[in-house]
XYZ file of C-alpha atoms in Angstrom:
717
model
C 83.104 156.478 80.108
C 79.744 155.091 81.145
C 77.364 154.445 78.237
C 73.849 155.836 78.358
C 70.701 155.438 76.295
C 70.522 159.240 76.099
C 73.021 158.991 73.238
C 70.274 157.465 71.100
C 68.277 160.706 71.382
C 71.093 163.143 70.706
C 72.015 163.904 67.053
C 75.327 165.386 68.214
C 76.486 162.045 69.650
C 77.111 159.537 66.859
C 80.501 158.058 67.784
C 82.156 157.335 71.112
C 85.663 155.827 71.171
C 85.321 155.005 67.483
C 88.538 154.950 65.456
C 89.120 157.490 62.689
C 88.027 156.271 59.256
C 90.755 155.027 56.908
C 91.306 153.464 53.514
C 90.399 149.832 52.904
C 93.910 148.811 51.877
C 95.296 145.380 52.775
C 98.047 144.933 55.362
C 100.102 141.764 55.814
C 102.858 140.590 58.124
C 105.059 137.877 56.617
C 102.446 137.457 53.900
C 99.587 136.946 56.370
C 96.703 139.278 57.201
C 96.371 139.656 60.959
C 92.620 139.298 60.759
C 90.222 137.027 62.643
C 86.596 136.841 61.523
C 83.908 136.562 64.185
C 81.103 135.739 61.753
C 78.912 132.754 62.518
C 76.573 131.779 65.327
C 76.207 134.211 68.232
C 74.079 134.112 71.376
C 71.128 136.450 71.041
C 68.271 137.924 73.043
C 65.515 140.045 71.511
C 63.290 142.575 73.240
C 60.820 145.038 71.761
C 61.333 147.676 74.437
C 64.643 148.968 75.845
C 63.356 148.816 79.413
C 62.855 145.045 79.055
C 66.324 144.257 77.710
C 68.837 142.311 79.816
C 70.736 145.488 80.645
C 73.646 143.724 82.367
C 74.150 141.045 79.711
C 77.621 142.428 78.912
C 79.020 141.531 82.336
C 81.413 138.611 82.488
C 79.350 136.690 85.045
C 76.009 137.179 83.253
C 74.586 133.775 82.270
C 73.509 133.676 78.601
C 72.400 130.048 78.556
C 68.822 131.262 78.077
C 69.736 133.221 74.942
C 68.809 132.014 71.450
C 71.201 131.637 68.531
C 71.465 134.055 65.610
C 73.672 134.258 62.537
C 76.067 137.144 62.008
C 76.033 138.744 59.533
C 72.263 138.770 59.261
C 69.182 140.891 59.816
C 67.260 140.384 63.045
C 63.954 140.584 61.149
C 64.847 137.695 58.820
C 65.773 135.307 61.627
C 62.485 134.937 63.476
C 62.350 138.185 65.447
C 60.381 141.375 64.895
C 59.265 141.639 61.235
C 60.519 143.200 58.031
C 58.862 146.447 57.025
C 58.932 148.102 53.630
C 58.282 151.833 53.453
C 59.396 154.384 50.912
C 59.134 158.062 51.885
C 57.361 157.731 55.206
C 59.178 156.791 58.381
C 58.562 153.314 59.819
C 56.851 154.668 62.934
C 54.229 156.535 60.885
C 50.762 156.010 62.399
C 52.212 154.522 65.597
C 53.835 157.559 67.187
C 53.816 161.173 66.131
C 57.450 162.265 66.222
C 59.415 165.285 65.118
C 63.218 165.352 64.857
C 65.179 164.467 66.883
C 62.599 162.436 68.839
C 62.810 158.650 68.604
C 60.109 156.031 69.257
C 59.347 155.543 72.934
C 56.610 152.936 72.660
C 58.639 150.435 70.682
C 62.351 150.362 69.897
C 63.522 146.770 69.325
C 66.850 145.815 70.880
C 69.137 142.959 69.930
C 71.557 141.785 72.626
C 74.390 139.817 70.993
C 77.124 137.793 72.703
C 80.118 136.075 71.096
C 82.742 134.062 72.989
C 86.095 133.651 71.269
C 89.776 132.884 71.715
C 92.265 135.201 70.070
C 94.163 133.663 67.166
C 97.827 133.096 67.917
C 98.974 135.479 65.166
C 97.131 138.390 66.826
C 98.356 137.840 70.388
C 100.487 140.535 71.934
C 99.666 143.146 69.311
C 97.437 146.197 69.291
C 94.037 144.853 68.283
C 90.879 146.416 66.938
C 87.377 145.174 66.263
C 85.701 146.177 63.023
C 81.965 146.198 62.384
C 81.502 146.682 58.650
C 77.777 147.385 58.915
C 75.294 147.592 61.802
C 71.770 149.056 61.761
C 71.185 151.465 63.391
C 73.022 152.216 66.657
C 75.504 149.927 68.398
C 77.069 149.688 71.865
C 80.102 147.404 72.310
C 81.658 145.771 75.400
C 84.600 143.375 75.653
C 85.016 141.279 78.794
C 82.650 143.560 80.682
C 84.427 146.781 79.665
C 82.753 149.391 77.502
C 84.574 149.714 74.162
C 82.474 152.206 72.219
C 79.317 153.407 70.528
C 78.560 154.242 66.889
C 75.889 155.161 64.371
C 75.899 155.181 60.510
C 74.712 151.790 59.324
C 76.743 151.534 56.122
C 80.339 152.469 56.903
C 82.722 150.651 59.257
C 82.762 151.278 63.001
C 86.039 150.223 64.621
C 87.216 150.249 68.222
C 90.555 149.658 69.895
C 89.986 146.749 72.281
C 93.613 145.996 73.165
C 93.254 146.792 76.900
C 90.292 144.443 77.296
C 91.476 141.312 75.490
C 92.820 138.111 76.942
C 94.085 135.021 75.196
C 91.143 132.695 75.875
C 87.389 132.876 76.379
C 86.782 136.535 75.581
C 83.219 137.786 75.848
C 82.095 140.260 73.190
C 78.730 141.884 73.945
C 76.955 144.044 71.391
C 73.696 145.901 71.860
C 71.909 147.011 68.684
C 68.991 149.449 68.673
C 66.624 149.680 65.739
C 65.954 153.404 66.238
C 68.133 156.364 67.167
C 68.442 159.909 65.872
C 70.388 158.314 63.020
C 67.070 156.850 61.840
C 66.029 160.346 60.733
C 69.005 160.332 58.339
C 68.349 156.809 56.978
C 64.896 157.086 55.426
C 65.805 155.277 52.216
C 63.268 153.606 49.933
C 63.983 150.061 51.111
C 63.099 147.350 53.586
C 63.709 148.452 57.162
C 65.859 146.033 59.139
C 68.227 146.102 62.085
C 71.149 144.072 63.324
C 74.740 143.217 62.414
C 74.457 142.686 58.667
C 78.064 142.870 57.436
C 81.291 141.203 58.537
C 82.687 141.474 62.050
C 86.372 140.813 62.573
C 89.404 141.513 64.716
C 92.562 142.879 63.191
C 95.922 143.397 64.808
C 98.691 145.773 63.809
C 102.459 145.578 64.362
C 104.442 148.211 66.244
C 104.740 150.193 63.012
C 101.561 150.223 60.955
C 100.313 151.877 57.772
C 97.065 153.212 59.192
C 95.934 154.935 56.008
C 96.964 155.126 52.359
C 95.951 157.943 50.042
C 96.859 157.212 46.448
C 96.112 159.558 43.548
C 96.869 158.071 40.133
C 96.284 160.927 37.709
C 96.666 160.537 33.962
C 98.046 162.985 31.398
C 96.070 161.899 28.347
C 98.032 164.274 26.120
C 101.300 162.360 26.492
C 100.274 159.110 28.181
C 102.134 159.727 31.449
C 100.807 158.871 34.886
C 101.205 161.212 37.853
C 101.370 159.178 41.052
C 100.881 160.885 44.417
C 101.023 158.989 47.700
C 100.317 160.064 51.267
C 100.825 157.425 53.956
C 99.754 157.758 57.577
C 102.209 155.523 59.446
C 101.641 154.916 63.163
C 104.503 153.921 65.458
C 107.373 155.410 67.436
C 110.165 153.146 66.187
C 112.682 154.133 63.517
C 111.687 152.646 60.188
C 112.227 152.862 56.460
C 109.701 152.655 53.644
C 109.959 151.156 50.181
C 107.194 152.040 47.752
C 106.773 149.852 44.683
C 104.339 150.127 41.782
C 103.791 146.878 39.890
C 101.911 146.280 36.650
C 99.643 143.308 35.849
C 102.586 141.271 34.623
C 104.499 141.707 37.864
C 106.945 144.249 36.427
C 108.161 147.095 38.642
C 107.368 150.413 37.012
C 108.347 152.640 39.933
C 110.232 152.347 43.217
C 110.959 154.847 45.992
C 112.284 154.900 49.541
C 109.957 157.769 50.469
C 106.408 157.329 51.766
C 104.970 160.551 50.367
C 105.815 161.192 46.740
C 104.585 162.877 43.592
C 106.202 161.403 40.524
C 105.599 161.207 36.790
C 105.601 157.709 35.301
C 105.900 157.527 31.512
C 103.687 155.448 29.239
C 101.211 154.075 31.752
C 98.116 152.179 30.699
C 95.034 154.152 31.687
C 91.963 152.825 33.520
C 88.424 152.935 32.155
C 85.331 150.729 32.217
C 86.320 149.519 28.745
C 89.888 148.671 29.778
C 90.030 148.486 33.586
C 93.789 148.192 33.936
C 95.052 148.210 37.521
C 98.484 148.558 39.071
C 99.443 147.371 42.563
C 101.094 149.813 44.947
C 102.899 148.294 47.923
C 104.488 150.009 50.899
C 107.028 147.831 52.685
C 107.891 148.967 56.216
C 111.255 147.851 57.618
C 112.542 148.271 61.179
C 115.504 146.715 62.980
C 116.592 144.995 59.781
C 113.324 143.177 59.052
C 110.072 143.836 57.232
C 107.402 144.505 59.861
C 104.442 145.189 57.569
C 103.478 145.392 53.906
C 100.533 147.568 52.880
C 98.931 147.148 49.467
C 96.248 148.757 47.363
C 95.297 148.614 43.694
C 95.105 151.774 41.652
C 94.164 152.834 38.150
C 95.527 155.854 36.280
C 92.708 158.080 35.079
C 91.581 161.697 34.962
C 87.973 162.740 35.490
C 87.155 166.396 34.964
C 84.808 169.041 33.644
C 85.906 170.454 30.284
C 83.774 173.234 28.834
C 80.736 172.030 30.745
C 81.189 168.350 29.786
C 82.317 165.516 32.074
C 85.350 163.828 30.539
C 87.277 160.706 31.432
C 90.846 160.706 30.160
C 89.988 163.630 27.928
C 86.903 162.137 26.293
C 83.203 162.789 26.852
C 81.651 160.095 29.008
C 78.115 158.709 28.773
C 76.807 157.029 31.909
C 74.814 153.976 30.837
C 73.863 153.535 34.412
C 71.643 151.812 36.908
C 70.804 152.260 40.595
C 71.710 149.260 42.724
C 70.397 148.355 46.140
C 72.336 145.584 47.835
C 69.821 142.760 47.731
C 69.306 139.040 48.149
C 65.749 137.647 48.314
C 66.685 135.303 51.167
C 69.089 137.386 53.239
C 68.111 140.996 52.458
C 71.114 143.318 52.396
C 73.462 140.532 53.473
C 75.306 139.742 50.247
C 77.895 137.145 49.392
C 80.741 137.774 46.981
C 78.909 135.426 44.592
C 75.887 137.779 44.673
C 78.126 140.715 43.846
C 79.879 138.833 41.054
C 76.511 137.949 39.528
C 75.474 141.607 39.614
C 78.644 142.932 38.052
C 78.806 140.266 35.329
C 75.163 140.910 34.529
C 75.925 144.598 34.097
C 78.917 144.023 31.863
C 77.025 141.464 29.770
C 74.164 143.925 29.236
C 76.207 147.056 28.490
C 75.623 148.809 31.828
C 78.780 150.790 32.582
C 77.840 152.749 35.719
C 76.189 152.324 39.130
C 74.867 154.762 41.686
C 75.192 153.147 45.121
C 71.674 154.089 46.123
C 71.586 155.381 48.809
C 74.500 154.393 50.984
C 78.082 153.168 50.709
C 78.120 149.523 49.664
C 80.099 146.561 50.953
C 83.785 147.328 50.402
C 84.155 144.233 48.216
C 81.860 145.844 45.621
C 84.343 148.650 44.974
C 87.208 146.229 44.400
C 85.075 144.345 41.874
C 84.098 147.584 40.097
C 87.779 148.500 39.848
C 88.624 145.098 38.407
C 85.680 144.594 36.040
C 85.274 148.221 34.995
C 82.197 150.009 36.374
C 81.908 153.762 36.961
C 80.514 154.644 40.398
C 78.574 157.470 41.952
C 79.404 156.758 45.583
C 76.507 157.985 47.710
C 76.644 159.065 51.341
C 74.316 157.312 53.770
C 71.878 160.191 53.974
C 68.183 160.347 53.129
C 65.590 162.263 55.128
C 62.791 162.123 52.579
C 59.927 162.014 55.044
C 61.006 165.210 56.822
C 60.338 167.487 53.868
C 58.024 165.773 51.386
C 54.474 164.852 52.402
C 52.299 163.002 49.859
C 54.481 164.348 47.059
C 54.321 167.975 48.235
C 57.469 169.843 49.271
C 56.971 170.936 52.879
C 60.342 171.268 54.649
C 59.172 172.646 57.991
C 60.803 169.812 59.981
C 63.557 169.001 57.494
C 66.844 167.559 58.691
C 69.692 168.177 58.366
C 68.688 171.482 56.716
C 70.882 174.244 58.190
C 70.608 172.967 61.748
C 73.939 173.052 63.633
C 73.054 170.019 65.781
C 72.964 167.771 62.682
C 75.949 169.166 60.797
C 78.709 167.096 62.418
C 76.758 163.869 61.940
C 76.311 164.301 58.196
C 79.884 165.513 57.732
C 81.042 162.411 59.586
C 79.092 160.236 57.145
C 80.709 162.006 54.207
C 84.160 161.598 55.714
C 83.667 157.930 56.567
C 82.715 157.169 52.958
C 85.484 159.268 51.442
C 88.252 157.866 53.627
C 87.293 154.245 52.995
C 86.730 154.547 49.240
C 89.176 157.262 48.143
C 91.655 154.935 46.406
C 89.158 153.190 44.130
C 89.551 154.066 40.460
C 85.907 153.175 39.854
C 84.625 156.046 42.021
C 84.221 159.075 39.756
C 81.626 161.088 41.680
C 80.861 161.676 45.350
C 77.161 162.110 46.168
C 76.036 164.019 49.260
C 73.061 161.685 49.682
C 69.556 161.361 48.341
C 66.241 163.219 48.679
C 67.091 165.244 51.770
C 66.065 168.692 50.491
C 68.991 171.102 50.934
C 70.555 173.507 53.385
C 73.854 174.647 54.827
C 74.673 171.202 56.251
C 74.588 169.429 52.888
C 76.420 172.400 51.360
C 79.140 171.771 53.966
C 79.321 168.138 52.816
C 79.837 169.297 49.221
C 82.525 171.724 50.370
C 84.230 168.891 52.215
C 84.333 166.654 49.142
C 85.598 169.506 46.971
C 88.298 170.359 49.520
C 89.694 166.867 50.075
C 89.446 165.530 46.517
C 90.311 167.501 43.383
C 90.177 164.377 41.205
C 86.419 163.767 41.371
C 83.179 165.693 40.970
C 80.344 166.191 43.467
C 76.677 165.343 42.933
C 73.527 166.313 44.783
C 70.117 166.142 43.117
C 68.221 167.795 45.972
C 69.155 171.314 44.895
C 66.275 171.164 42.381
C 63.998 171.803 45.396
C 66.049 174.713 46.705
C 67.904 176.504 43.932
C 69.727 178.705 46.428
C 72.225 175.830 46.646
C 72.760 175.208 42.920
C 76.441 175.959 43.330
C 77.188 172.901 45.490
C 76.744 170.319 42.720
C 78.994 170.011 39.659
C 76.169 168.681 37.495
C 72.474 169.196 36.956
C 70.834 166.014 38.213
C 67.135 165.253 38.115
C 64.767 162.393 38.811
C 62.235 161.184 36.266
C 62.384 164.323 34.144
C 60.636 163.845 30.794
C 62.777 164.008 27.652
C 61.337 167.367 26.592
C 62.054 168.802 30.054
C 65.660 167.648 29.833
C 65.917 169.149 26.366
C 64.628 172.479 27.644
C 67.444 172.510 30.200
C 70.097 171.486 27.656
C 69.106 174.278 25.282
C 69.932 176.842 27.967
C 73.665 175.978 27.850
C 74.103 176.598 31.572
C 77.666 175.298 31.608
C 76.692 172.316 33.762
C 76.336 168.825 32.322
C 73.125 166.876 32.846
C 72.483 163.374 34.202
C 69.309 161.656 35.376
C 70.312 160.108 38.697
C 67.022 158.188 38.489
C 64.943 157.537 35.369
C 63.005 154.759 33.598
C 61.251 153.583 36.789
C 61.377 149.851 36.035
C 58.154 148.737 37.705
C 55.817 146.241 36.091
C 55.615 146.324 32.285
C 57.814 149.385 31.941
C 60.922 150.829 30.275
C 59.106 151.850 27.110
C 60.283 155.157 25.666
C 63.866 154.696 26.858
C 65.103 155.506 23.351
C 63.762 159.042 23.739
C 66.430 159.520 26.415
C 69.339 157.758 24.732
C 68.673 159.749 21.546
C 69.633 162.893 23.468
C 73.238 161.651 23.605
C 73.729 162.554 19.937
C 71.987 165.907 20.033
C 73.554 167.505 23.110
C 77.146 167.235 24.320
C 76.146 168.113 27.878
C 73.628 165.263 28.097
C 75.658 162.511 29.733
C 73.264 159.696 30.447
C 71.354 158.415 33.414
C 70.790 155.704 35.987
C 67.777 153.404 35.665
C 65.708 152.782 38.783
C 66.713 150.073 39.507
C 68.631 146.795 39.234
C 66.675 144.229 41.229
C 63.214 143.779 42.723
C 63.295 144.087 46.487
C 61.181 141.051 47.291
C 61.716 138.456 50.019
C 61.066 134.749 50.224
C 58.348 133.740 52.658
C 57.343 130.073 52.760
C 59.107 129.588 49.433
C 57.213 132.393 47.672
C 58.459 135.890 46.784
C 56.487 138.486 48.733
C 56.461 142.257 49.035
C 55.705 145.058 51.452
C 52.621 144.355 53.578
C 53.002 140.582 53.272
C 54.537 140.443 56.756
C 51.565 142.345 58.203
C 53.916 145.320 58.291
C 52.101 148.590 58.802
C 52.764 151.191 57.650
C 53.853 149.814 54.273
C 54.292 150.913 50.684
C 53.473 147.392 49.518
C 54.655 146.364 46.033
C 56.481 149.608 45.323
C 59.696 147.796 46.245
C 59.573 145.853 42.949
C 61.298 148.183 40.475
C 64.043 146.006 39.047
C 65.058 145.018 35.547
C 65.801 141.628 37.104
C 63.502 139.757 39.447
C 64.389 139.280 43.114
C 65.693 135.765 42.382
C 67.994 137.302 39.741
C 66.086 136.023 36.718
C 66.092 138.357 33.742
C 62.904 140.293 33.054
C 61.988 141.240 29.452
C 63.188 144.781 30.246
C 66.809 143.617 30.052
C 66.632 143.292 26.251
C 65.708 146.967 25.910
C 68.552 148.016 28.173
C 71.153 145.870 26.411
C 70.121 147.212 23.008
C 70.008 150.907 23.892
C 73.119 150.854 26.095
C 75.237 149.052 23.481
C 78.480 150.707 22.395
C 77.861 149.546 18.840
C 75.414 151.327 16.572
C 74.759 149.190 13.508
C 72.708 149.761 10.385
C 71.971 147.393 7.492
C 70.733 148.709 4.139
C 71.120 147.517 0.544
C 73.660 144.832 1.493
C 75.834 147.446 3.243
C 76.607 147.108 6.917
C 77.541 150.274 8.811
C 79.067 149.895 12.278
C 79.795 152.816 14.585
C 82.139 152.042 17.460
C 80.900 154.216 20.320
C 83.507 152.996 22.793
C 85.704 155.794 24.102
C 89.031 153.977 24.249
C 89.017 150.526 22.628
C 88.772 149.406 19.021
C 86.747 146.464 17.734
C 89.571 143.922 17.698
C 88.007 142.117 20.657
C 84.779 141.437 18.747
C 83.490 139.391 15.852
C 80.605 140.668 13.711
C 78.435 137.675 12.905
C 75.805 137.788 10.143
C 73.062 135.177 10.193
C 70.441 134.587 7.492
C 67.287 132.758 8.629
C 63.973 131.764 7.114
C 61.205 131.056 9.594
C 63.726 130.004 12.259
C 65.890 127.889 9.977
C 69.480 129.103 9.687
C 70.478 129.258 6.029
C 73.949 130.765 6.344
C 76.362 132.336 8.813
C 79.235 134.655 8.017
C 81.737 136.333 10.312
C 83.519 139.642 9.728
C 86.605 140.942 11.512
C 86.505 144.729 11.490
C 89.098 147.140 12.807
C 87.222 150.268 13.873
C 88.867 152.828 16.145
C 86.915 154.287 19.077
C 84.464 156.901 17.885
C 84.830 155.865 14.233
C 82.504 154.133 11.746
C 82.985 151.576 9.002
C 80.780 150.497 6.070
C 81.269 147.119 4.389
C 79.210 144.854 2.110
C 77.823 141.859 3.964
C 78.197 139.541 0.996
C 75.085 137.463 1.696
C 72.381 137.166 -0.935
C 68.777 136.710 0.080
C 67.189 133.836 -1.944
C 64.615 134.744 -4.553
C 62.347 131.937 -3.383
C 59.284 133.449 -1.762
C 59.087 133.845 2.002
C 60.176 135.972 4.946
C 63.920 136.164 5.617
C 65.685 137.690 8.612
C 69.225 139.052 8.507
C 70.741 139.433 11.995
C 74.050 141.124 12.629
C 75.520 140.474 16.087
C 78.610 141.941 17.708
C 79.995 139.128 19.870
C 83.070 138.625 22.027
C 85.986 137.140 20.113
C 87.498 135.579 23.258
C 86.530 134.753 26.835
C 86.631 137.615 29.334
C 86.260 137.657 33.115
C 82.623 138.693 32.668
C 81.403 136.605 29.710
C 82.356 133.731 27.439
C 83.441 133.911 23.837
C 80.430 134.487 21.570
C 78.457 136.610 24.051
C 76.392 139.188 22.156
C 76.789 142.850 23.113
C 74.892 144.427 20.237
C 72.707 143.501 17.273
C 70.612 144.768 14.391
C 68.030 142.927 12.299
C 66.425 143.398 8.924
C 63.401 141.513 7.601
C 63.226 140.855 3.853
C 59.988 139.594 2.324
C 60.146 137.933 -1.058
C 56.795 137.595 -2.909
C 55.494 134.060 -3.142
C 53.849 132.689 -6.315
C 50.231 133.737 -6.465
C 47.382 131.247 -6.664
C 43.775 132.221 -7.120
C 41.905 131.968 -3.855
C 38.094 131.778 -3.700
C 36.797 134.397 -1.299
C 33.090 133.936 -0.571
C 30.840 136.924 -0.298
C 29.680 137.836 3.172
C 26.653 139.745 4.379
C 27.114 141.899 7.496
C 24.086 142.761 9.617
C 24.520 145.569 12.165
C 22.284 145.417 15.209
C 21.992 147.467 18.389
C 23.762 144.861 20.529
C 25.693 142.669 18.097
C 26.990 142.318 14.566
C 26.116 139.297 12.438
C 28.214 137.899 9.556
C 26.462 135.542 7.089
C 28.006 133.601 4.239
C 29.573 130.335 3.075
C 32.063 128.504 5.287
C 35.405 127.836 3.586
């Protein structure tokens, strides 16, 4: 097939020769992953206009000695080419070209021409080999040794191509052409910095003659009797005769189940369930044997849990869940959306340390590593499809969907369904994913309804979210929950009083810009008054600011026009990951401990769903003007959902002054997310003891009121 630039203009062409999406399980041969990373320095040529690009750069004999160098993964705009642009609702070409869907910019469409030379690692030679692009913005053409391998759109899910026929052992030439704009750009109008380029990992992977192409693992949990219900469906490619051994292993390495069948449904007694409070994971392995030897081992982690609607309330393992959530853009102030594992670990430890238990992946599937960390550390996820077409239906805050996409347009339906499928297939085995989201701020129509139908059809273990139905109530039925943005507490309460049978969440609230987050308690107070109020997701985690000449800058600071300027700075942490004062409010109101101190009696309510207080110490500190007078520690055994009242046993001195009693709930031991002594909740009480009175001379003062000033006359003391 001969590639053409016409594909960029056609919403019905979004993948050519691309492999079917699959789970992100790990495969090994003799304990080794057959994977070869191609990250690092590539040859690169940048042009602003497609007609000026080196169109034949992919050919084997094309000389690239005049090309520059660029780092992969990385954004083109952060490596000396083009410029970053921050816009929110409007499209980046606003004011430069007047376009309507599916038109794309003709005056300017930056192109990155990438070349990488490589030898194939010995372990991969002679095997069927694929190339995987984990994230490329926005449209990508791929050639290997002069042969066209494929084309793909969707910036935030993997694009993989079978390149076996084109490879040789030494000196392979990989050529990749990346376009900033295509029809996909109409579907990726998120509130973020607009970049392009190869911004996630690129690697080769090889598969043996028999290969576990996909694993579907459902680990349901019967919370009435404590049993797990394990269901597996394996897609195994290969024509040879083979046998399969499935093994489920607990954290201690003990086998809890074994089978010689690939596809099973089996009850496993007395499993340990998964939750954010106790994120217990099992390892499922599938060992493939042929001709008397193991040819491949596939592995994925799984957690037993049940997420469901019960009487209009979302429940995890039978208990009402409260999402103490936040929206999270992938962000690093130096590298944009190119994150390291260290960045992700900082984010997830920050959340756990500050009582955040849930994340909405606004507004695209995240790096696959993030989901593994959420499984391990315990974070609930709303996994959001890479779909936002805000600027096609909302103009200056007014709903005007005359050019909305995807709407109910047949030419866009397959593209958005493909995005839903790509996310589902990759992420379906992650215990942390509780809810699938059809996207963000794209109005609503038959196409998004088809996405919701797809999620409901392929996955009975999760719920489906789409906030956009609030603009078109004809489609209320497609979402399992009422979800709103920035609704006021009294508006939420009006909805809750109607008892519609649908639970409520705020997918965005508490817009954390500037000196904000006041009034958050008005929202968290609703948790106690209404069962169907189930929390919300703060906007958002981190300021989207970039370093320029050593200083953090915002939209417009790169002479980017159009721009929405400083509106990218909405985080509860600064772009360099320093805490802002807003974090204290979040940690306090999201705490799972409600504590009250009155008349020497401490009352502690354990609002965890599944764990008692044995992992915590309750520390009482008495201070006077910053001087610690005494410290006492209590060990309390309080079951989840229960309360306990105990005397604190500390007397406040009768000597005059101001005394502060602070009760802190702190970790009793180190965890993977914080050290022993980390505070997760607190309450304070100020006690003022009268000081001895001495007679103070207060001179009389005469006040004179004038037209322009007020005069005070009297003795100086």
